[in-house]
Amino acid sequence: MSTDLAEFHRWFEERRAAHAYRVTRVPLTKLDGWSADPETGDLLHRSGRFFGVHGLDVRVPGRAVEEWRQPVISQPEHGVLGILVRDFDGVPHCLLQAKMEPGNVNALQLSPTVQATRSNYTRVHRGRAVPYLDLFTTLGRGRPLADALQSEQGAWFLAKRNRNIVVRTVRSDEEVPVLDDFRWLSMDEIGWLLAVDDLVNMDTRTVLSHLAGSAGPAAARFHGRPFHSLPELLNWLTHHRTAEPTVRRRIPLRETTGWRVTDDEVSHEEGRYFRIIGVDVRAGSREVAAWSQPLLAPRGQGVVAFLVRDIGGTPHVLVQARAEAGTRDTAEIGPTVQCVPANYAHLPGDRRPRHLDTVLAAASAPPPGRVLFDVVQSEEGGRFHHARNRYLAVRVGDDVPLDQGDAFRWATCGQLAALNQYGGLLNVEARTLLACMGFIP
Amino acid sequence: MSTDLAEFHRWFEERRAAHAYRVTRVPLTKLDGWSADPETGDLLHRSGRFFGVHGLDVRVPGRAVEEWRQPVISQPEHGVLGILVRDFDGVPHCLLQAKMEPGNVNALQLSPTVQATRSNYTRVHRGRAVPYLDLFTTLGRGRPLADALQSEQGAWFLAKRNRNIVVRTVRSDEEVPVLDDFRWLSMDEIGWLLAVDDLVNMDTRTVLSHLAGSAGPAAARFHGRPFHSLPELLNWLTHHRTAEPTVRRRIPLRETTGWRVTDDEVSHEEGRYFRIIGVDVRAGSREVAAWSQPLLAPRGQGVVAFLVRDIGGTPHVLVQARAEAGTRDTAEIGPTVQCVPANYAHLPGDRRPRHLDTVLAAASAPPPGRVLFDVVQSEEGGRFHHARNRYLAVRVGDDVPLDQGDAFRWATCGQLAALNQYGGLLNVEARTLLACMGFIP
């Protein structure tokens, strides 16, 4: 670890010490400001804002399980996830923030410069103003490098999107006050921090995915001649978006067959997938000092991975057209592997996710250089409680065939970065992998 | 006109003569297979498929009229609009079709190789199979040049999209049988035909917008150095997609205040905007020989235009972030001017659409070379009755300022073509203009 990183960790521990916070589990029926709709059982905030927990009836042809019902979080508002970039001595840096979220492992993680729901920044909370916000929401205030509406976890959210935005200061000597909890970090430093478990939060990673191919220290992995043309990849994705559409229907939470709704929590009858729990939060450092909210608590740790294979001397990753319960546009481009292995334990072996065993075997006894990264990352602690996935990229040889069937395609990271600019094409798990591919050395 | 075009017109008239068809106006309550839902008054087909006519309550901040109710067509199914491309003696040609639609001016227009709703091609009609369909819906059957889900008229459709797809035959000597009503046309020929009123139908134009920058005879207009970067344009669009969102709510058709629903038709109380009428159709040449359906009949002819201005020696068009009642993603990139002038007659002068008078003045007394094209095109005759817009591109000088406010941006046609690949970014009117820019010499 470089001196700079030691210094970073000292600062981060200092911020941790400076933050007084307490998260207490409470029954759903005791959440201040939240209540179950008398007709549907849906969990709603009295303001009608923030988010809600509803039921969903889903049919996804071709999945291991083709029909099911589940709780789902709906959050129709767009939030802003913004990273400010400025050069120091010709080296680009990102302004990141040590931020507490109630569902975070370790409470404090590294957030983007701005991470605000619309309710936050329009002050529905009647809380403090969001610092740096106008740099992102005022047209022409900075030089935009990326700006896209991006999806989040399709398995848990109903068509949720956030605005992902990267803005560079117009002049490199522009005076930007650095508030407590904020810190400029170089792309190299961010690369090292992305290799640390549960440190760089999901919102930062998805915004970084927009910089991975241009500014990431490992951007060389993005170059080279692609096996498929971009129109071929778009053809493949649009094919899956139109061929056998997912049919989903919002239903009352209390009609989610297979799930148990109690005063305390919502849980799956066989103890799989996730629970909806309630927490009271006291935090000195947030826009609002105390609040209550539901959180989605997954049951097991997930595995999210790219297989990486050279084709004609260019590294390619294997991507999958992925339809989730809540995916806004039927299917998005997802990782080679994306699953919670425990959720497949009760299913016949032939329903086990493709390539999962290849990834796990490679990671458990890796020849040198075979595992590009292997790191546990946390998902959004503002909505999820201790949601963690093991993110890996594993190199494979020519013995893995090029033809992986219609659900899969080989793409270069450069192609994924090009597609990623427009929003709604790569799912959030693939975007974390893309950020790791471009940043982790 | 070249010999080839004379030959084309002979063929087209021959096709017209070969088609027996009759379109008869009938009251909505007498439409075979259609009825008004007893609770809502919505017009629905007994199969539950095809499309429906509902009510919509809309709030679009910043529009000339900010709140209103209107009927709207909903068609959740994706159709396929596909053009097959093949080289003859090294010259690329498109396979187009002389096709009748009940709402068409002149009945017969030039359609894409495939123009099929999902109900068509999954045979809900129990009609004939759609020829050439498998070339577009089978992955790997041809070489895809473009494939995107694209929106259609946001003023009349609720979030409707069709798959726009261009496929090239894998080999240039591939045997493709040319059925009656079909004909190979070169890009040059298509350019000339696009300059003819009411000939190349909307579906063909939107698919052609994907070829305009690469294969169009006037593709030179797409080259040059852009005034704004692509991230700047995406930033501007995403800003408008998130700033002040359109709020729309489906309501029962009979609650569309300001509209009159009678047995005969649905019409606006002051005679503006459009009517919903019913027709009986008999056609020898369609998948189904006879059917009934509602059509949306606009009241006046629209004006859709680009202002074109050189910036640093490169031609740019002025585009607008455009939110319509039914736009799927709040705002899309639209033309400089897009309106039906008659709909503004009752409003104060300051609500008159920006740049409309500039366009009309330039077109009425044009100095040579100032009007790039000026042609009346028909919109989709399968849903609209005689819906026509005058499409223009008008060159302006440096006296038109670069700064046109936050709602407008200057973009090169090359940038629009790049954005257009991904679907859902350019509205259908801008795509017709883009096709004309790239094809009309």
Coordinates of N, CA, C and O in Angstrom, one line a residue, chain B residues 320-423:
Chain B
Q320 N -34.4 19.8 -30.4 CA -35.2 20.3 -29.2 C -35.4 19.1 -28.3 O -35.7 18.0 -28.8
A321 N -35.3 19.3 -27.0 CA -35.7 18.2 -26.0 C -37.2 18.3 -25.9 O -37.7 19.3 -25.5
R322 N -37.8 17.2 -26.3 CA -39.3 17.3 -26.6 C -40.0 16.3 -25.7 O -39.8 15.1 -25.8
A323 N -40.9 16.8 -24.9 CA -41.8 15.9 -24.1 C -43.2 15.9 -24.6 O -43.8 17.0 -24.8
E324 N -43.7 14.8 -25.0 CA -45.0 14.6 -25.4 C -45.9 13.9 -24.4 O -45.3 13.2 -23.5
A325 N -47.2 13.9 -24.6 CA -48.1 13.2 -23.7 C -47.6 11.8 -23.5 O -47.6 11.3 -22.3
G326 N -47.3 11.0 -24.5 CA -47.1 9.6 -24.4 C -45.6 9.2 -24.5 O -45.4 8.0 -24.6
T327 N -44.7 10.2 -24.5 CA -43.3 9.8 -24.7 C -42.9 8.8 -23.6 O -43.1 9.1 -22.4
R328 N -42.3 7.7 -24.0 CA -42.0 6.7 -23.0 C -41.0 7.2 -21.9 O -41.2 6.9 -20.8
D329 N -40.0 7.9 -22.3 CA -39.0 8.3 -21.4 C -38.9 9.8 -21.2 O -37.9 10.4 -21.4
T330 N -40.1 10.4 -21.0 CA -40.3 11.8 -20.6 C -39.9 12.8 -21.8 O -40.7 13.5 -22.2
A331 N -38.7 12.7 -22.3 CA -38.3 13.6 -23.4 C -37.4 12.8 -24.3 O -36.7 11.9 -24.0
E332 N -37.6 13.2 -25.6 CA -36.7 12.7 -26.6 C -36.1 13.8 -27.4 O -36.6 15.0 -27.3
I333 N -35.2 13.5 -28.3 CA -34.6 14.6 -29.1 C -35.6 14.8 -30.3 O -35.8 13.8 -31.1
G334 N -36.1 16.0 -30.5 CA -37.0 16.2 -31.6 C -36.5 17.3 -32.5 O -35.4 17.9 -32.3
P335 N -37.2 17.6 -33.6 CA -36.9 18.6 -34.6 C -36.9 20.0 -34.0 O -37.4 20.2 -32.9
T336 N -36.3 20.9 -34.7 CA -36.4 22.3 -34.3 C -37.9 22.8 -34.2 O -38.3 23.4 -33.2
V337 N -38.7 22.4 -35.2 CA -40.1 22.7 -35.2 C -40.9 21.5 -35.4 O -40.6 20.7 -36.3
Q338 N -41.9 21.3 -34.6 CA -42.8 20.1 -34.7 C -44.1 20.5 -34.2 O -44.3 20.6 -33.0
C339 N -45.1 20.8 -35.1 CA -46.4 21.3 -34.6 C -47.4 21.2 -35.7 O -47.1 21.1 -36.8
V340 N -48.7 21.3 -35.3 CA -49.7 21.5 -36.2 C -50.1 23.0 -36.0 O -50.7 23.3 -35.0
P341 N -49.8 23.9 -36.9 CA -50.0 25.3 -36.7 C -51.4 25.6 -36.3 O -51.7 26.5 -35.4
A342 N -52.4 24.9 -36.9 CA -53.8 25.2 -36.5 C -54.1 25.0 -35.1 O -55.0 25.7 -34.5
N343 N -53.4 24.1 -34.4 CA -53.7 23.9 -33.0 C -53.2 25.1 -32.1 O -53.5 25.1 -30.9
Y344 N -52.5 26.0 -32.7 CA -52.0 27.1 -31.9 C -52.8 28.4 -32.2 O -52.6 29.4 -31.5
A345 N -53.8 28.3 -33.1 CA -54.5 29.5 -33.5 C -55.3 30.2 -32.4 O -55.4 31.4 -32.4
H346 N -55.7 29.4 -31.4 CA -56.5 30.0 -30.3 C -55.6 30.5 -29.2 O -56.2 31.0 -28.2
L347 N -54.3 30.3 -29.3 CA -53.4 30.7 -28.2 C -52.8 32.0 -28.4 O -52.7 32.4 -29.6
P348 N -52.4 32.7 -27.4 CA -51.7 34.0 -27.6 C -50.5 33.8 -28.4 O -49.9 32.8 -28.4
G349 N -50.1 34.9 -29.1 CA -48.9 34.8 -30.1 C -47.7 34.3 -29.4 O -46.8 33.7 -30.1
D350 N -47.5 34.7 -28.1 CA -46.2 34.3 -27.5 C -46.1 32.8 -27.2 O -45.1 32.3 -26.8
R351 N -47.2 32.1 -27.5 CA -47.1 30.6 -27.3 C -46.9 29.9 -28.7 O -46.9 28.7 -28.8
R352 N -46.8 30.7 -29.7 CA -46.6 30.2 -31.0 C -45.2 29.5 -31.0 O -44.2 30.0 -30.5
P353 N -45.1 28.3 -31.6 CA -43.9 27.5 -31.6 C -42.7 28.3 -32.1 O -42.7 29.0 -33.2
R354 N -41.6 28.2 -31.4 CA -40.3 28.9 -31.8 C -39.9 28.5 -33.2 O -40.0 27.3 -33.5
H355 N -39.4 29.4 -33.9 CA -38.8 29.1 -35.3 C -39.8 28.7 -36.3 O -39.4 28.5 -37.5
L356 N -41.1 28.5 -36.0 CA -42.0 28.2 -37.0 C -42.1 29.2 -38.1 O -42.1 28.9 -39.3
D357 N -42.1 30.5 -37.7 CA -42.2 31.5 -38.8 C -41.0 31.6 -39.6 O -41.1 31.9 -40.8
T358 N -39.8 31.4 -39.0 CA -38.6 31.4 -39.8 C -38.6 30.4 -40.9 O -38.2 30.6 -42.0
V359 N -39.1 29.2 -40.5 CA -39.1 28.1 -41.4 C -40.1 28.4 -42.5 O -39.8 28.2 -43.7
L360 N -41.3 28.8 -42.2 CA -42.3 29.1 -43.2 C -41.9 30.2 -44.1 O -42.2 30.1 -45.4
A361 N -41.3 31.2 -43.6 CA -40.8 32.4 -44.4 C -39.8 31.9 -45.4 O -39.8 32.2 -46.6
A362 N -38.8 31.1 -44.9 CA -37.7 30.6 -45.8 C -38.3 29.8 -46.9 O -37.8 29.8 -48.0
A363 N -39.3 29.0 -46.5 CA -39.8 28.0 -47.5 C -40.7 28.7 -48.6 O -40.9 28.2 -49.7
S364 N -41.3 29.9 -48.2 CA -42.2 30.5 -49.1 C -41.5 31.4 -50.2 O -42.0 31.5 -51.3
A365 N -40.3 31.9 -49.8 CA -39.5 32.7 -50.8 C -38.1 32.3 -50.7 O -37.3 33.1 -50.2
P366 N -37.7 31.1 -51.0 CA -36.4 30.6 -50.8 C -35.3 31.2 -51.7 O -35.6 31.1 -52.9
P367 N -34.2 31.7 -51.2 CA -33.1 31.9 -52.1 C -32.6 30.5 -52.5 O -32.8 29.6 -51.8
P368 N -32.0 30.4 -53.7 CA -31.5 29.1 -54.1 C -30.7 28.4 -53.1 O -29.8 29.0 -52.4
G369 N -30.9 27.1 -52.9 CA -30.1 26.3 -52.0 C -30.4 26.4 -50.5 O -29.8 25.8 -49.7
R370 N -31.4 27.3 -50.2 CA -31.7 27.5 -48.8 C -32.6 26.4 -48.3 O -32.4 26.0 -47.1
V371 N -33.5 25.9 -49.1 CA -34.3 24.8 -48.6 C -33.7 23.5 -49.1 O -33.7 23.2 -50.3
L372 N -33.3 22.6 -48.2 CA -32.7 21.4 -48.6 C -33.7 20.4 -49.1 O -33.5 19.6 -50.0
F373 N -34.9 20.4 -48.4 CA -36.0 19.6 -48.9 C -37.3 20.2 -48.3 O -37.2 20.9 -47.3
D374 N -38.4 19.9 -49.0 CA -39.7 20.4 -48.6 C -40.7 19.4 -49.1 O -41.0 19.5 -50.3
V375 N -41.1 18.5 -48.3 CA -41.9 17.4 -48.8 C -43.0 17.0 -47.8 O -42.7 17.0 -46.6
V376 N -44.1 16.6 -48.3 CA -45.2 16.2 -47.4 C -45.1 14.7 -47.3 O -45.2 13.9 -48.3
Q377 N -45.0 14.2 -46.0 CA -44.9 12.8 -45.8 C -46.1 12.4 -45.0 O -46.6 13.1 -44.1
S378 N -46.5 11.1 -45.2 CA -47.7 10.6 -44.4 C -47.1 9.8 -43.2 O -46.1 9.1 -43.2
E379 N -47.9 9.9 -42.1 CA -47.6 9.1 -40.9 C -48.4 7.8 -41.0 O -49.3 7.7 -41.8
E380 N -48.0 6.8 -40.3 CA -48.5 5.4 -40.3 C -50.0 5.3 -40.6 O -50.9 5.6 -39.7
G381 N -50.3 4.7 -41.7 CA -51.7 4.6 -42.2 C -52.4 3.4 -41.5 O -53.6 3.2 -41.7
G382 N -51.7 2.6 -40.7 CA -52.4 1.5 -40.0 C -53.1 2.0 -38.7 O -53.9 1.3 -38.2
R383 N -52.7 3.2 -38.3 CA -53.3 3.8 -37.1 C -53.9 5.2 -37.3 O -54.8 5.6 -36.5
F384 N -53.4 5.9 -38.3 CA -53.8 7.3 -38.5 C -54.5 7.4 -39.9 O -54.1 6.8 -40.8
H385 N -55.5 8.3 -39.9 CA -56.2 8.5 -41.1 C -55.7 9.8 -41.7 O -55.9 10.9 -41.1
H386 N -55.0 9.7 -42.9 CA -54.5 10.9 -43.6 C -53.7 11.9 -42.7 O -54.0 13.1 -42.7
A387 N -52.8 11.3 -41.9 CA -52.0 12.1 -41.0 C -50.8 12.5 -41.9 O -50.0 11.7 -42.3
R388 N -50.7 13.8 -42.1 CA -49.6 14.3 -43.0 C -48.8 15.4 -42.4 O -49.4 16.3 -41.7
N389 N -47.5 15.4 -42.6 CA -46.7 16.5 -42.1 C -45.8 17.0 -43.3 O -45.4 16.2 -44.1
R390 N -45.6 18.3 -43.3 CA -44.7 18.9 -44.2 C -43.3 18.9 -43.6 O -43.1 19.5 -42.5
Y391 N -42.4 18.1 -44.1 CA -41.1 18.0 -43.6 C -40.1 18.9 -44.4 O -40.0 18.8 -45.6
L392 N -39.4 19.8 -43.6 CA -38.4 20.7 -44.3 C -37.1 20.7 -43.6 O -37.1 20.5 -42.3
A393 N -36.1 21.0 -44.3 CA -34.8 21.4 -43.7 C -34.4 22.7 -44.4 O -34.4 22.8 -45.6
V394 N -34.1 23.7 -43.6 CA -33.9 25.1 -44.1 C -32.6 25.6 -43.6 O -32.3 25.6 -42.4
R395 N -31.7 26.0 -44.5 CA -30.4 26.6 -44.1 C -30.6 28.0 -43.6 O -31.3 28.8 -44.2
V396 N -30.0 28.3 -42.5 CA -30.0 29.7 -42.0 C -28.5 30.1 -41.8 O -27.6 29.3 -41.8
G397 N -28.4 31.5 -41.7 CA -27.0 32.0 -41.6 C -26.6 32.3 -40.2 O -27.3 31.9 -39.2
D398 N -25.4 32.9 -40.1 CA -24.8 33.2 -38.8 C -25.6 34.2 -37.9 O -25.3 34.3 -36.8
D399 N -26.6 34.8 -38.6 CA -27.4 35.7 -37.8 C -28.4 35.0 -36.8 O -28.9 35.6 -35.9
V400 N -28.6 33.7 -37.0 CA -29.3 32.9 -36.0 C -28.3 32.5 -34.9 O -27.3 31.8 -35.2
P401 N -28.5 33.0 -33.7 CA -27.5 32.8 -32.7 C -27.3 31.4 -32.3 O -28.2 30.5 -32.4
L402 N -26.1 31.1 -31.8 CA -25.8 29.7 -31.4 C -26.6 29.4 -30.1 O -27.0 28.2 -29.9
D403 N -26.7 30.4 -29.2 CA -27.4 30.1 -28.0 C -28.9 30.2 -28.2 O -29.5 31.3 -28.4
Q404 N -29.6 29.1 -28.2 CA -31.1 29.0 -28.4 C -31.8 28.6 -27.1 O -32.9 28.2 -27.1
G405 N -31.1 28.7 -26.0 CA -31.7 28.4 -24.7 C -31.6 26.9 -24.4 O -31.1 26.1 -25.2
D406 N -32.0 26.6 -23.2 CA -31.8 25.2 -22.6 C -32.6 24.2 -23.4 O -32.2 23.0 -23.3
A407 N -33.7 24.6 -24.0 CA -34.5 23.6 -24.7 C -33.9 23.1 -26.0 O -34.3 22.0 -26.5
F408 N -33.0 23.8 -26.5 CA -32.4 23.5 -27.9 C -30.9 23.3 -27.8 O -30.2 23.8 -27.0
R409 N -30.4 22.5 -28.8 CA -29.0 22.3 -29.0 C -28.7 22.1 -30.5 O -29.5 21.6 -31.2
W410 N -27.5 22.6 -30.9 CA -27.0 22.3 -32.2 C -26.3 20.9 -32.2 O -25.4 20.7 -31.4
A411 N -26.7 20.1 -33.2 CA -26.0 18.8 -33.3 C -25.7 18.5 -34.7 O -26.4 18.9 -35.6
T412 N -24.7 17.7 -35.0 CA -24.5 17.3 -36.4 C -25.4 16.1 -36.6 O -25.8 15.4 -35.7
C413 N -25.7 15.9 -37.9 CA -26.5 14.7 -38.3 C -25.7 13.4 -37.9 O -26.3 12.4 -37.6
G414 N -24.4 13.5 -38.0 CA -23.6 12.3 -37.6 C -23.8 12.0 -36.1 O -23.9 10.8 -35.8
Q415 N -23.9 13.0 -35.3 CA -24.2 12.7 -33.8 C -25.5 12.1 -33.7 O -25.7 11.2 -32.9
L416 N -26.5 12.7 -34.4 CA -27.9 12.1 -34.3 C -27.9 10.7 -34.8 O -28.6 9.8 -34.2
A417 N -27.2 10.4 -35.8 CA -27.1 9.0 -36.3 C -26.5 8.1 -35.3 O -26.9 7.0 -35.0
A418 N -25.4 8.6 -34.6 CA -24.8 7.8 -33.5 C -25.8 7.5 -32.4 O -25.9 6.4 -31.9
L419 N -26.5 8.5 -32.0 CA -27.4 8.4 -30.9 C -28.6 7.5 -31.3 O -29.1 6.7 -30.5
N420 N -28.9 7.6 -32.6 CA -30.1 6.9 -33.1 C -30.0 5.3 -33.0 O -31.0 4.6 -32.9
Q421 N -28.7 4.9 -33.1 CA -28.5 3.4 -33.0 C -29.1 2.7 -31.8 O -29.4 1.5 -31.8
Y422 N -29.2 3.5 -30.7 CA -29.6 2.8 -29.4 C -31.1 2.8 -29.2 O -31.5 2.1 -28.3
G423 N -31.8 3.6 -29.9 CA -33.3 3.5 -29.8 C -33.7 4.4 -28.6 O -33.1 4.5 -27.6

